[in-house]
Coordinates of C-alpha atoms (C1' of nucleotides) in Angstrom, one line a residue:
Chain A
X1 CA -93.0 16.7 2.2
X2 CA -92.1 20.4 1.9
X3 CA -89.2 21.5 0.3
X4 CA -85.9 22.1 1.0
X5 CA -84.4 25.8 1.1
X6 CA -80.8 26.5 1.9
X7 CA -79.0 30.0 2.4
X8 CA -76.3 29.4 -0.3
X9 CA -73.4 31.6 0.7
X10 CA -72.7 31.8 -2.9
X11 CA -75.6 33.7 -4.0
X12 CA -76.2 35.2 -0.6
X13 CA -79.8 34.0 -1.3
X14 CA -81.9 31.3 0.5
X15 CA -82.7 28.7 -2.7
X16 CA -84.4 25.6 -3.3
X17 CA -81.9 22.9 -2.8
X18 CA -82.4 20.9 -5.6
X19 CA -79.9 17.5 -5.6
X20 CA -77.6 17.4 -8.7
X21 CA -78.5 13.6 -8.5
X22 CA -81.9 12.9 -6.5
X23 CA -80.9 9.4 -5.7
X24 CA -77.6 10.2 -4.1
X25 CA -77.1 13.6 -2.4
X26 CA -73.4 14.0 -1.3
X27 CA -72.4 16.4 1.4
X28 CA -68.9 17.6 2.3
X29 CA -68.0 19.6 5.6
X30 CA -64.4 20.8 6.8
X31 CA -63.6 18.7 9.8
X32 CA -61.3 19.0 12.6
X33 CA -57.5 19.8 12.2
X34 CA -56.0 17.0 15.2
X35 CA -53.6 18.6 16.9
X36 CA -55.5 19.5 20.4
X37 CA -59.2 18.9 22.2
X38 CA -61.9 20.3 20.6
X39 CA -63.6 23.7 21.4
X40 CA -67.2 23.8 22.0
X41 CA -67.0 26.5 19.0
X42 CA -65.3 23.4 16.5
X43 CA -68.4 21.3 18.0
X44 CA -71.1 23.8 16.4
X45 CA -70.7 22.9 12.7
X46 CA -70.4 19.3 13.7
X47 CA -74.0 19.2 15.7
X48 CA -75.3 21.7 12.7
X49 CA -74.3 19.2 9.9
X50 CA -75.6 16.4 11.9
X51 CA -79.0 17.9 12.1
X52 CA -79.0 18.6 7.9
X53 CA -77.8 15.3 7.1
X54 CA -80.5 13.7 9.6
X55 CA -82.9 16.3 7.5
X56 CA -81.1 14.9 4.1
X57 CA -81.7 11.2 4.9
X58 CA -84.9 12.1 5.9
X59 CA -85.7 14.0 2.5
X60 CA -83.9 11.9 0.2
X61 CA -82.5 8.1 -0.8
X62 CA -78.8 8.2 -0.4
X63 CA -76.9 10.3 1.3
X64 CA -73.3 10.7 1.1
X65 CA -71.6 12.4 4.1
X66 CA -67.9 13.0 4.0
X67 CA -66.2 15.0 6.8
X68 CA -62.1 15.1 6.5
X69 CA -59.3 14.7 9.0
X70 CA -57.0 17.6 8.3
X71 CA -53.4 15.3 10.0
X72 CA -50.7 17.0 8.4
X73 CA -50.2 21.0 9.5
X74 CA -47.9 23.2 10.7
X75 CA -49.6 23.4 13.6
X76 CA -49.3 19.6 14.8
X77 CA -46.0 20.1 13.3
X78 CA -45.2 22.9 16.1
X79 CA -47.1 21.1 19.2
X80 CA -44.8 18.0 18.5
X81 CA -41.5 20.2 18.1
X82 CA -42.9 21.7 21.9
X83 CA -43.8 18.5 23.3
X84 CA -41.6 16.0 21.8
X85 CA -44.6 13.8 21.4
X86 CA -44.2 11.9 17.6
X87 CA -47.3 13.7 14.8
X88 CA -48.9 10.2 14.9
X89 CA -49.4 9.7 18.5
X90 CA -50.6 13.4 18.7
X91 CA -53.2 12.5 15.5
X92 CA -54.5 9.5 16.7
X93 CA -55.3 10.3 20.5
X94 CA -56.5 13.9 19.7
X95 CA -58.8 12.0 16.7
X96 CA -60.2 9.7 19.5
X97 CA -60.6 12.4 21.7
X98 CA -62.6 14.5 19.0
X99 CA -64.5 11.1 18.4
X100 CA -65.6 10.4 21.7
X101 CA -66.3 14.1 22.1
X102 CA -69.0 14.5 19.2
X103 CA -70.2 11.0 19.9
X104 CA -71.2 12.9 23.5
X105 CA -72.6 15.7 21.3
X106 CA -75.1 13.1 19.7
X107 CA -73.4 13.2 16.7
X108 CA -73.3 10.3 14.2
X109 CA -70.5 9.8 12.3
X110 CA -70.1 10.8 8.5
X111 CA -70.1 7.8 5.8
X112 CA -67.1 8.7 5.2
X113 CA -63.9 10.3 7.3
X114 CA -60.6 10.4 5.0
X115 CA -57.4 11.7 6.6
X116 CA -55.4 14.0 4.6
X117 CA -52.0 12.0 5.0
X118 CA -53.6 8.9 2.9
X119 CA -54.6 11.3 0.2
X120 CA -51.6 12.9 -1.1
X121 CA -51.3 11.2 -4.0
X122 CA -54.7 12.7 -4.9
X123 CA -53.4 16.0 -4.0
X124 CA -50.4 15.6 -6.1
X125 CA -52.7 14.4 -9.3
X126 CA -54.7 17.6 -8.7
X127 CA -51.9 20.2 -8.5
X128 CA -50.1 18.3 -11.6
X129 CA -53.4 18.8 -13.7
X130 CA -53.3 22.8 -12.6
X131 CA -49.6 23.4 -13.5
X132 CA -50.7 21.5 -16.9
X133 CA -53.4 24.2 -17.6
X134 CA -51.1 27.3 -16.6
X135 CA -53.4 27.7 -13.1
X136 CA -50.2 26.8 -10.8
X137 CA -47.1 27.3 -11.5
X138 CA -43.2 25.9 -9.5
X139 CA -40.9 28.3 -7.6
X140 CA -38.1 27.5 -5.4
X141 CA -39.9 24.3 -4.3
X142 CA -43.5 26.0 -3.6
X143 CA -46.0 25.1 -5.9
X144 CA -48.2 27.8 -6.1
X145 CA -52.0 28.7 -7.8
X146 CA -51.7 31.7 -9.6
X147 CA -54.9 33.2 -8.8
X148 CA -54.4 35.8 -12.0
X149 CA -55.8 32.8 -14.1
X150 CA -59.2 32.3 -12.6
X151 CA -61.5 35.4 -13.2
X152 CA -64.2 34.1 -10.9
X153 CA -61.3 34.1 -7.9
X154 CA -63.4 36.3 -5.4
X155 CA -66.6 35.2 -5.8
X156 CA -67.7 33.7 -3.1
X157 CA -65.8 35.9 -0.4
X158 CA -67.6 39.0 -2.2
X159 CA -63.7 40.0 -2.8
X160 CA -62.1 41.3 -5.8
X161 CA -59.0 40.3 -5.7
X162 CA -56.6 43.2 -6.1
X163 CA -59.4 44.9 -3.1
X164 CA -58.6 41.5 -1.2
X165 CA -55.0 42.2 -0.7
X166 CA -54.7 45.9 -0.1
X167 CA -55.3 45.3 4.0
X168 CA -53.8 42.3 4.0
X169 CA -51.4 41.8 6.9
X170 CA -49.4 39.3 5.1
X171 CA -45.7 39.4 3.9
X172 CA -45.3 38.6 0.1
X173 CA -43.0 35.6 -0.4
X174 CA -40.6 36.9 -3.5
X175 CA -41.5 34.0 -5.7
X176 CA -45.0 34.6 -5.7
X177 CA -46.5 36.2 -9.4
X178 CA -49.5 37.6 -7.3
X179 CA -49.5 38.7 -3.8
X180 CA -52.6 36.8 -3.8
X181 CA -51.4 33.5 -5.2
X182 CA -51.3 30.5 -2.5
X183 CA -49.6 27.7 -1.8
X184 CA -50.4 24.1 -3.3
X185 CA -47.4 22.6 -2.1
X186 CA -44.4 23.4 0.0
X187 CA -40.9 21.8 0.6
X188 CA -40.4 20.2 4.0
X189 CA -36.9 19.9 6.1
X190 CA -35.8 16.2 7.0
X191 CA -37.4 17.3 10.1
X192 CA -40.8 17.6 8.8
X193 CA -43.5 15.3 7.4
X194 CA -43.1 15.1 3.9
X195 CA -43.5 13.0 0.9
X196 CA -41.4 12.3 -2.5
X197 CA -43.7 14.8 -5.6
X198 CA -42.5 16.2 -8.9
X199 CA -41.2 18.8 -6.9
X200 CA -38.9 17.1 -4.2
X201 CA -40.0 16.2 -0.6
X202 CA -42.4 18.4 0.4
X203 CA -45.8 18.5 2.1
X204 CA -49.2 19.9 1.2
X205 CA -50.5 23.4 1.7
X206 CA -53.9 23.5 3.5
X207 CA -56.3 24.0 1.2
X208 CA -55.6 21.4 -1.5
X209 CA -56.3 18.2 0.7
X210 CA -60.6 19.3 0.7
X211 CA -60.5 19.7 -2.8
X212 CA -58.5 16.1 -3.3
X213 CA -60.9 14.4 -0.8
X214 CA -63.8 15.5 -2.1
X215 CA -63.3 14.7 -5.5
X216 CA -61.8 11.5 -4.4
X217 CA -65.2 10.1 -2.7
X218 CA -68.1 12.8 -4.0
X219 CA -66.6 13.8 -7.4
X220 CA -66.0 16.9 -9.4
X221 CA -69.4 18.0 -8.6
X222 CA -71.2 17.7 -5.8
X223 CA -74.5 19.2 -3.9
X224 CA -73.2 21.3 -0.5
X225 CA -70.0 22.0 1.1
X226 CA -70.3 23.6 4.7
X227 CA -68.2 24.4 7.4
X228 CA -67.3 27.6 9.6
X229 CA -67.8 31.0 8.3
X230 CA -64.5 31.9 9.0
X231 CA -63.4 29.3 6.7
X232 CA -64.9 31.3 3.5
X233 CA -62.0 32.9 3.0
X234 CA -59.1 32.2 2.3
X235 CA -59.5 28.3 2.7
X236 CA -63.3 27.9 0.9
X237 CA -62.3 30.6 -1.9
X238 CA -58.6 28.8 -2.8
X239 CA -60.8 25.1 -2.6
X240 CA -63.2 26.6 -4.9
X241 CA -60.7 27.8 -7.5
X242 CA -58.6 25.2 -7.0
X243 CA -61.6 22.7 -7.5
X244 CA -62.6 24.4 -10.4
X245 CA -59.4 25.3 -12.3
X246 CA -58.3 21.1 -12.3
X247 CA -61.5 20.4 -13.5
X248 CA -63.1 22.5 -16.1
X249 CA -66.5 22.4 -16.4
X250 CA -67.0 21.3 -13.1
X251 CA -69.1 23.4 -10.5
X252 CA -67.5 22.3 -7.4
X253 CA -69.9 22.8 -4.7
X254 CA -73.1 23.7 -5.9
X255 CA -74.5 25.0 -2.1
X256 CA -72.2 26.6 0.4
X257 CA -73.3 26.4 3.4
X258 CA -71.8 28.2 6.5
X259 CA -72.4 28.2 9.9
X260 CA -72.1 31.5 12.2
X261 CA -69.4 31.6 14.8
X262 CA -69.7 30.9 18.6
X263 CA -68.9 34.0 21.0
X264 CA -68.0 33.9 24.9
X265 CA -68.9 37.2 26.3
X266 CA -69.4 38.6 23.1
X267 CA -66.0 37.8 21.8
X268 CA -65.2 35.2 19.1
X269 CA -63.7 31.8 20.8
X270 CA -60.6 31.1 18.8
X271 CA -57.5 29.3 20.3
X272 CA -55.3 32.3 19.3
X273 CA -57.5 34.5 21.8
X274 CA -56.9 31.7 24.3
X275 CA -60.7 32.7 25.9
X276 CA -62.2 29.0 24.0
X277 CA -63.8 26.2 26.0
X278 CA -63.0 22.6 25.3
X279 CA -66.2 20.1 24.8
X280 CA -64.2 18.4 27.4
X281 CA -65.0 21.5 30.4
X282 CA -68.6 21.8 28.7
X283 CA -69.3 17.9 29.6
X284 CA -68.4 18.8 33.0
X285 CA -70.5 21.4 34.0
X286 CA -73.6 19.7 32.5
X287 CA -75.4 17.2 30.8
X288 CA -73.9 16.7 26.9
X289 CA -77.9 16.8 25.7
X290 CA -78.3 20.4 26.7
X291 CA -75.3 21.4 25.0
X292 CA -76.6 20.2 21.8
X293 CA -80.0 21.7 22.5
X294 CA -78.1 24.9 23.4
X295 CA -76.3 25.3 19.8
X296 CA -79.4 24.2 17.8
X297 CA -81.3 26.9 19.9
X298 CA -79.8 29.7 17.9
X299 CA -80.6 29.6 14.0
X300 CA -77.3 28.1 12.5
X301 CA -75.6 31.3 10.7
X302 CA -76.3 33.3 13.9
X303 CA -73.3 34.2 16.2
X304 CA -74.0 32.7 19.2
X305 CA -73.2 33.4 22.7
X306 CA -71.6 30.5 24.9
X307 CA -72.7 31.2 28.1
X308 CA -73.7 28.8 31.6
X309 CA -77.5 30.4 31.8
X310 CA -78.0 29.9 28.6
X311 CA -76.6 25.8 29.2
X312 CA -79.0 26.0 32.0
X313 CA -81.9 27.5 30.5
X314 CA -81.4 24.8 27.7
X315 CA -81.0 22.2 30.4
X316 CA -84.4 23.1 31.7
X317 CA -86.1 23.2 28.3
X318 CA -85.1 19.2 28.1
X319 CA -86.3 18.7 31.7
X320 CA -90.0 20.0 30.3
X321 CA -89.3 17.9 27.2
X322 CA -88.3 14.8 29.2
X323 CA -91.5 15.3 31.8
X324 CA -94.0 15.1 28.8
X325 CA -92.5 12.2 27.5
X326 CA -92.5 10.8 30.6
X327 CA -96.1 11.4 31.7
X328 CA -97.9 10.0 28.8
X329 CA -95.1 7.3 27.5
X330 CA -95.2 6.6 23.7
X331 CA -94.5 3.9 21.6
X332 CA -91.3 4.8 19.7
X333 CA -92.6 6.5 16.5
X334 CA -90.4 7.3 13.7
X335 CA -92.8 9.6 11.8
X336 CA -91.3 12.9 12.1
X337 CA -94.0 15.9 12.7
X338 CA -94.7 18.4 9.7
X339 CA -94.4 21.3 11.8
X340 CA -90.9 20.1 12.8
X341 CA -89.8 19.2 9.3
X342 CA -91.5 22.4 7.6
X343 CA -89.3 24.2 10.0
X344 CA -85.8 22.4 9.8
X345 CA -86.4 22.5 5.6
X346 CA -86.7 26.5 6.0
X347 CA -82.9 27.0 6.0
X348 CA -82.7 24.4 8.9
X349 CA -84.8 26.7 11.5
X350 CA -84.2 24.9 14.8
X351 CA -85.5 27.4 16.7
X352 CA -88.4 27.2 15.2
X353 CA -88.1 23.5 15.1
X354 CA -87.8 23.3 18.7
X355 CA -90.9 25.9 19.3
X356 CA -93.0 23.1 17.7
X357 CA -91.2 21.0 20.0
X358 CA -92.4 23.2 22.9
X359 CA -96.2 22.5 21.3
X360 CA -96.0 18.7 20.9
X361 CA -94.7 19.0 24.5
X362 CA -98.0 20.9 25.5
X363 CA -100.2 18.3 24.3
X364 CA -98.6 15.4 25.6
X365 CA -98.9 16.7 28.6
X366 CA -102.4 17.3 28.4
X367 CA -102.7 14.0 27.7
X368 CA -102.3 13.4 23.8
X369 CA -100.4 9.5 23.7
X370 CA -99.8 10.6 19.7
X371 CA -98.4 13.9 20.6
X372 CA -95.7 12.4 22.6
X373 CA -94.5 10.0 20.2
X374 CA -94.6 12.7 17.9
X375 CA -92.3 15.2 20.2
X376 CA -90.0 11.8 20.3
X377 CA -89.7 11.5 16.5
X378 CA -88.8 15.2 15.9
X379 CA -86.6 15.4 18.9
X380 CA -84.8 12.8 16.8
X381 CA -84.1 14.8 13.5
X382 CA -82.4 17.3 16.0
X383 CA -80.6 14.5 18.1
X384 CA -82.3 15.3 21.1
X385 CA -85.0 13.3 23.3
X386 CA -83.9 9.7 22.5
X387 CA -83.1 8.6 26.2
X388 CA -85.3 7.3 28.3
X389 CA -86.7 10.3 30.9
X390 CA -86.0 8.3 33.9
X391 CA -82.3 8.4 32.8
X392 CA -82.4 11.8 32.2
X393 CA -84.0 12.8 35.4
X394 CA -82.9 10.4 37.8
X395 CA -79.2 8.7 36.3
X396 CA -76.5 8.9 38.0
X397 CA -74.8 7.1 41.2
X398 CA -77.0 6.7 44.7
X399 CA -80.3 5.9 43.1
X400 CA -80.5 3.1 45.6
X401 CA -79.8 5.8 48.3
X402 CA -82.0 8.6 47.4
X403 CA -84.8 5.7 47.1
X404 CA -84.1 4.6 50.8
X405 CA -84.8 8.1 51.8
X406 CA -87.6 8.5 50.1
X407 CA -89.1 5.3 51.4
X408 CA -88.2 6.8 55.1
X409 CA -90.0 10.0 54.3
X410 CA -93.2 8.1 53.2
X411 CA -93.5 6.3 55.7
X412 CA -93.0 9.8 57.8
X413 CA -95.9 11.2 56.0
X414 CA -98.2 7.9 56.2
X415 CA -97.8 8.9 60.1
X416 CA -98.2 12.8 59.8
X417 CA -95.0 13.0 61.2
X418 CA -94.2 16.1 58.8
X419 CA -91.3 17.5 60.6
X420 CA -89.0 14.6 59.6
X421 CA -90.7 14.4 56.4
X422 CA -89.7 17.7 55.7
X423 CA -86.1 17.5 57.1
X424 CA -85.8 14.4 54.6
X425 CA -86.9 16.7 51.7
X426 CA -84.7 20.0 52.9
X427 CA -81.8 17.9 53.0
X428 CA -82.5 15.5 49.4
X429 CA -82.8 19.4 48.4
X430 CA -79.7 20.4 49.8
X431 CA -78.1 17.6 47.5
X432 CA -79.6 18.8 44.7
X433 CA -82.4 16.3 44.7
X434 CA -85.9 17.4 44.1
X435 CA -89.1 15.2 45.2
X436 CA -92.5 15.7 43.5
X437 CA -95.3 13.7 45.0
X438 CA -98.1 12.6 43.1
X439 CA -100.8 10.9 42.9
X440 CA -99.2 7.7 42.0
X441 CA -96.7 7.8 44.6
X442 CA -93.4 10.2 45.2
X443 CA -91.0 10.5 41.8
X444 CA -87.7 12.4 42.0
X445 CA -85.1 14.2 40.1
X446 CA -81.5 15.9 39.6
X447 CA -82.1 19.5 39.7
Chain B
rG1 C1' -59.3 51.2 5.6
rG2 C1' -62.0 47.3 2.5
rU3 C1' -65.9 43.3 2.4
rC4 C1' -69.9 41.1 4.9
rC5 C1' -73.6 40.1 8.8
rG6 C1' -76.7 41.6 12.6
rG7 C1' -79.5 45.1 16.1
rU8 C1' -87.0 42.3 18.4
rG9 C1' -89.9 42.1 25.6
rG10 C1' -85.8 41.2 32.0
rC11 C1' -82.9 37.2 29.2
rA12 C1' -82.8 33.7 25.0
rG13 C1' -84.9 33.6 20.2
rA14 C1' -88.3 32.9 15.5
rG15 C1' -91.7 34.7 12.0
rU16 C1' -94.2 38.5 9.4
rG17 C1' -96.1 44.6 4.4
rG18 C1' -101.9 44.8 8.2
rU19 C1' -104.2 42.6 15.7
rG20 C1' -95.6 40.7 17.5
rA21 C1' -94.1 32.8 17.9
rU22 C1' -91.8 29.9 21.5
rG23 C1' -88.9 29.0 25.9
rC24 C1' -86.6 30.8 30.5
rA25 C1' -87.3 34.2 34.4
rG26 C1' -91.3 37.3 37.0
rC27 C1' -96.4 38.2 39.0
rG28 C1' -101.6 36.4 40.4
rG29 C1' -104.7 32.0 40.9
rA30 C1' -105.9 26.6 41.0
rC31 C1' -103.8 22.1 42.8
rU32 C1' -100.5 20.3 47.3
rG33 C1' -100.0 18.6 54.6
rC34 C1' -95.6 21.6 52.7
rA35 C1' -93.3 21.5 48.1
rA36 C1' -92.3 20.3 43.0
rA37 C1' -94.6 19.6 38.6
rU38 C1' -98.9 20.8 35.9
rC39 C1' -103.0 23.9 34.5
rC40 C1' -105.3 29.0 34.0
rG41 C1' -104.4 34.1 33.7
rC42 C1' -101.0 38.8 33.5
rG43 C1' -97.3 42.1 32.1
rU44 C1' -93.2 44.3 29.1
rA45 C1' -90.1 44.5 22.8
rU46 C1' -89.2 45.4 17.0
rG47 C1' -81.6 50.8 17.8
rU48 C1' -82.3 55.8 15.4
rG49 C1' -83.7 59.5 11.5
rG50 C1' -85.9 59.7 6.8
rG51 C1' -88.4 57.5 2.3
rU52 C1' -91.9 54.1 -0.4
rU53 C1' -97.1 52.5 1.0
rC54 C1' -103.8 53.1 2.8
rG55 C1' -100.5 50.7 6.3
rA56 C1' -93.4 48.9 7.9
rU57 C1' -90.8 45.5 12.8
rU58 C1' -90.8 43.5 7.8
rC59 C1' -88.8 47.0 1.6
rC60 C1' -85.2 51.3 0.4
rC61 C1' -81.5 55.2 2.1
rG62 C1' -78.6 57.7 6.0
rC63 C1' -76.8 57.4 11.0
rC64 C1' -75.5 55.0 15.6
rC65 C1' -74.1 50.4 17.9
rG66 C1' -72.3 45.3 17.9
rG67 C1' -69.9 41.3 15.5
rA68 C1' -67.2 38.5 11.6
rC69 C1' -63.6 38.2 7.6
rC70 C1' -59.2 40.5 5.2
rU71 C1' -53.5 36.3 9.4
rC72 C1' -54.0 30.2 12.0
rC73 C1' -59.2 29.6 12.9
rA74 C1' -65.4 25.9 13.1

RNA sequence: GGUCCGGUGGCAGAGUGGUGAUGCAGCGGACUGCAAAUCCGCGUAUGUGGGUUCGAUUCCCGCCCGGACCUCCA
């Protein structure tokens, strides 16, 4: 079993990953904030982590997963002042949504998914024990962490912090010691969520519920956090300090690990640009499959460009995959190839994973029954490959149809009548069906 | 302006201090009634200028170009 190396964005250096507790390995990621469908751009760090905590299971005993369910924000706060629609109805059908979504993406769902709103007594406990040790600090309401008190603060952006704020584009509230402080917790209006704290009614600043949640179910230590790159700083820094500063001692996260971003036409996809692309309109140009295989194609911390030849090149990589597997059939085989694994424990190199892929693939078609299972069981760790390749080529409505016509074209053919048999297969083509004939008969397939 | 990341064939995309993976597309051939698929074969790439080295795409420096972050963001 080869080890595991992870690009800890930290150290800005691929290391050994080496479990603070080999029987359990606990794994945090940033989830979704629920206030609107998902972008195919909030879908890559959910199919990235998938794949790594496949690869953790895979490496290790335990595995703890936690991915949290940001519920309260200013932003659901806003879409229900536009829309009149009440913060839990929004939460809950934009949750399910997200659910269903990933569950298309191939997925699997953490151990654990905590929502922010059922932690803020965690929250509160944590911003009590850093006004206690003179890291936070009360002003008109706010509670705010005084970054002045942590020396480290900067670390993992690469920022110092006095450098940090000289381009900042932000107006300094007038109770804040340090233009660089943040907030732990902020009065609400009636109007707004809020909750009863030492401070009055007031609701959480964004940063504090991670470091809550994941000291609530992996501790004050744990092994990797992940999410978006663009969530290093601020959100990542503030958790770490935060994190850090309430308990002493601690390390926090011990591997960051960040994914790159996705681009459309070379541009970031971010909802304030308005240019992103819900999973939603992805599923509806294609199959859900090649969108997975399309954002494990590029190596994780890569930016990637969205684009519909690329979903189409990808689909046509799975329709290679899919033919191998379905020319020599194979048992269902759950031990994964070392050339796949070696690859996905190199800083989770899909590419390369899914090269070996492309190799198994070769062999099972030239007839190698072991290779096939093989190209199965590492088409798993990745998420990919698990349906059956008559599904894949042939699901759909009209089966019973397209069958019919087939039938009528054979028996075209068994008379040499290959005018109609060939007006039968322009017009199946026409439809976007595609006949192969073989020696075992004539198969078909969605182009 | 500050910090960071990256520039590999037509496209996508890995690895590597010493004959440059893999896929898609293209071309030629085999196979096929015709196709499709498959198989065989072919071609084309390391942004730029220096440095280190016997040798650099790989390490170092400058430059150019692109992107991210510094504000909500995956």
């Amino acid at each position: 079993m080869p080890d595991l190396r992870l690009h800890n964005s930290l150290t800005r250096q691929k290391e050994r990953f080496e479990p603070l507790d080999p029987a359990h390995v606990r794994l945090y990621v940033c989830g979704p904030t629920v206030y609107d469908l998902a972008h195919i751009g909030n879908a890559r760090p959910v199919v990235v982590f998938d794949v790594l905590s496949r690869l953790l299971r895979r490496l290790y005993p335990r595995v703890t997963y936690v991915r949290n369910v940001t519920d309260v924000d200013d932003k659901i706060n806003a879409r229900a002042q536009q829309s009149g629609e009440p913060i839990g109805a929004i939460t809950a059908r934009t949750l399910a949504d997200y659910h269903a979504d990933m569950a298309a993406l191939g997925a699997l769902p953490p151990d654990v998914e905590p929502r922010a709103t059922a932690h803020i007594a965690d929250m509160i406990a944590i911003i009590e024990r850093l006004i206690a040790s003179g890291h936070a600090y009360a002003a008109e309401g706010h509670v705010l962490f005084a970054v002045g008190s942590f020396p480290r603060y900067g670390a993992l952006s690469g920022r110092p912090p006095d450098e940090m704020l000289a381009g900042a584009r932000i107006e300094i509230a007038p109770y804040k010691r340090d233009a660089g402080d943040f907030v732990l917790w902020k009065p609400s209006s009636d109007d707004l969520p809020g909750w009863d704290s030492p401070w009055g009614r007031g609701r959480p600043g964004w940063h504090i519920e991670c470091s809550a949640m994941s000291w609530r179910y992996l501790g004050e230590s744990f092994d990797i956090h992940g999410g978006g790159a663009d969530l290093i700083f601020p959100h990542h820094e503030n958790e770490l300090a935060q994190s850090v500063c309430a308990f002493p001692g601690s390390g926090f996260a011990r591997v960051w690990v960040h994914n790159g971003m996705l681009l459309v036409n070379g541009e970031k996809m971010s909802k304030s640009l308005g240019n992103f692309l819900t999973v939603r309109d992805v599923l509806a140009r294609g199959p859900a499959e090649a969108a997975r295989l399309l954002l494990l194609r590029t190596h994780y911390r890569a930016s990637l460009d969205f684009s519909d030849f690329a979903f189409a090149e990808a689909r046509r990589e799975l329709d290679r995959f899919y033919r191998a597997l379905e020319r020599r059939p194979a048992p269902p085989a759950d031990t994964v190839p070392e050339s796949v694994l070696e690859a996905l424990c190199d800083d989770l190199n899909t590419p390369l994973a899914i090269a070996r892929l492309h190799e198994l693939a070769d062999a099972a078609l030239a007839g190698d029954a072991p290779a096939s299972a093989a190209l199965r069981a590492g088409g798993g760790m990745l998420g990919i490959l698990q349906q059956d390749p008559s599904a894949w080529f042939r699901g759909g409505p009209d089966a019973a149809a397209i069958e019919a016509r087939i039938a009528e074209r054979q028996a075209a053919r068994r008379a040499r009548d290959f005018v109609h048999a060939d007006a039968v297969r322009q017009a199946l083509e026409q439809e976007g069906i595609v006949l192969e004939d073989g020696p075992a008969g004539t198969t078909w397939r969605r182009a």
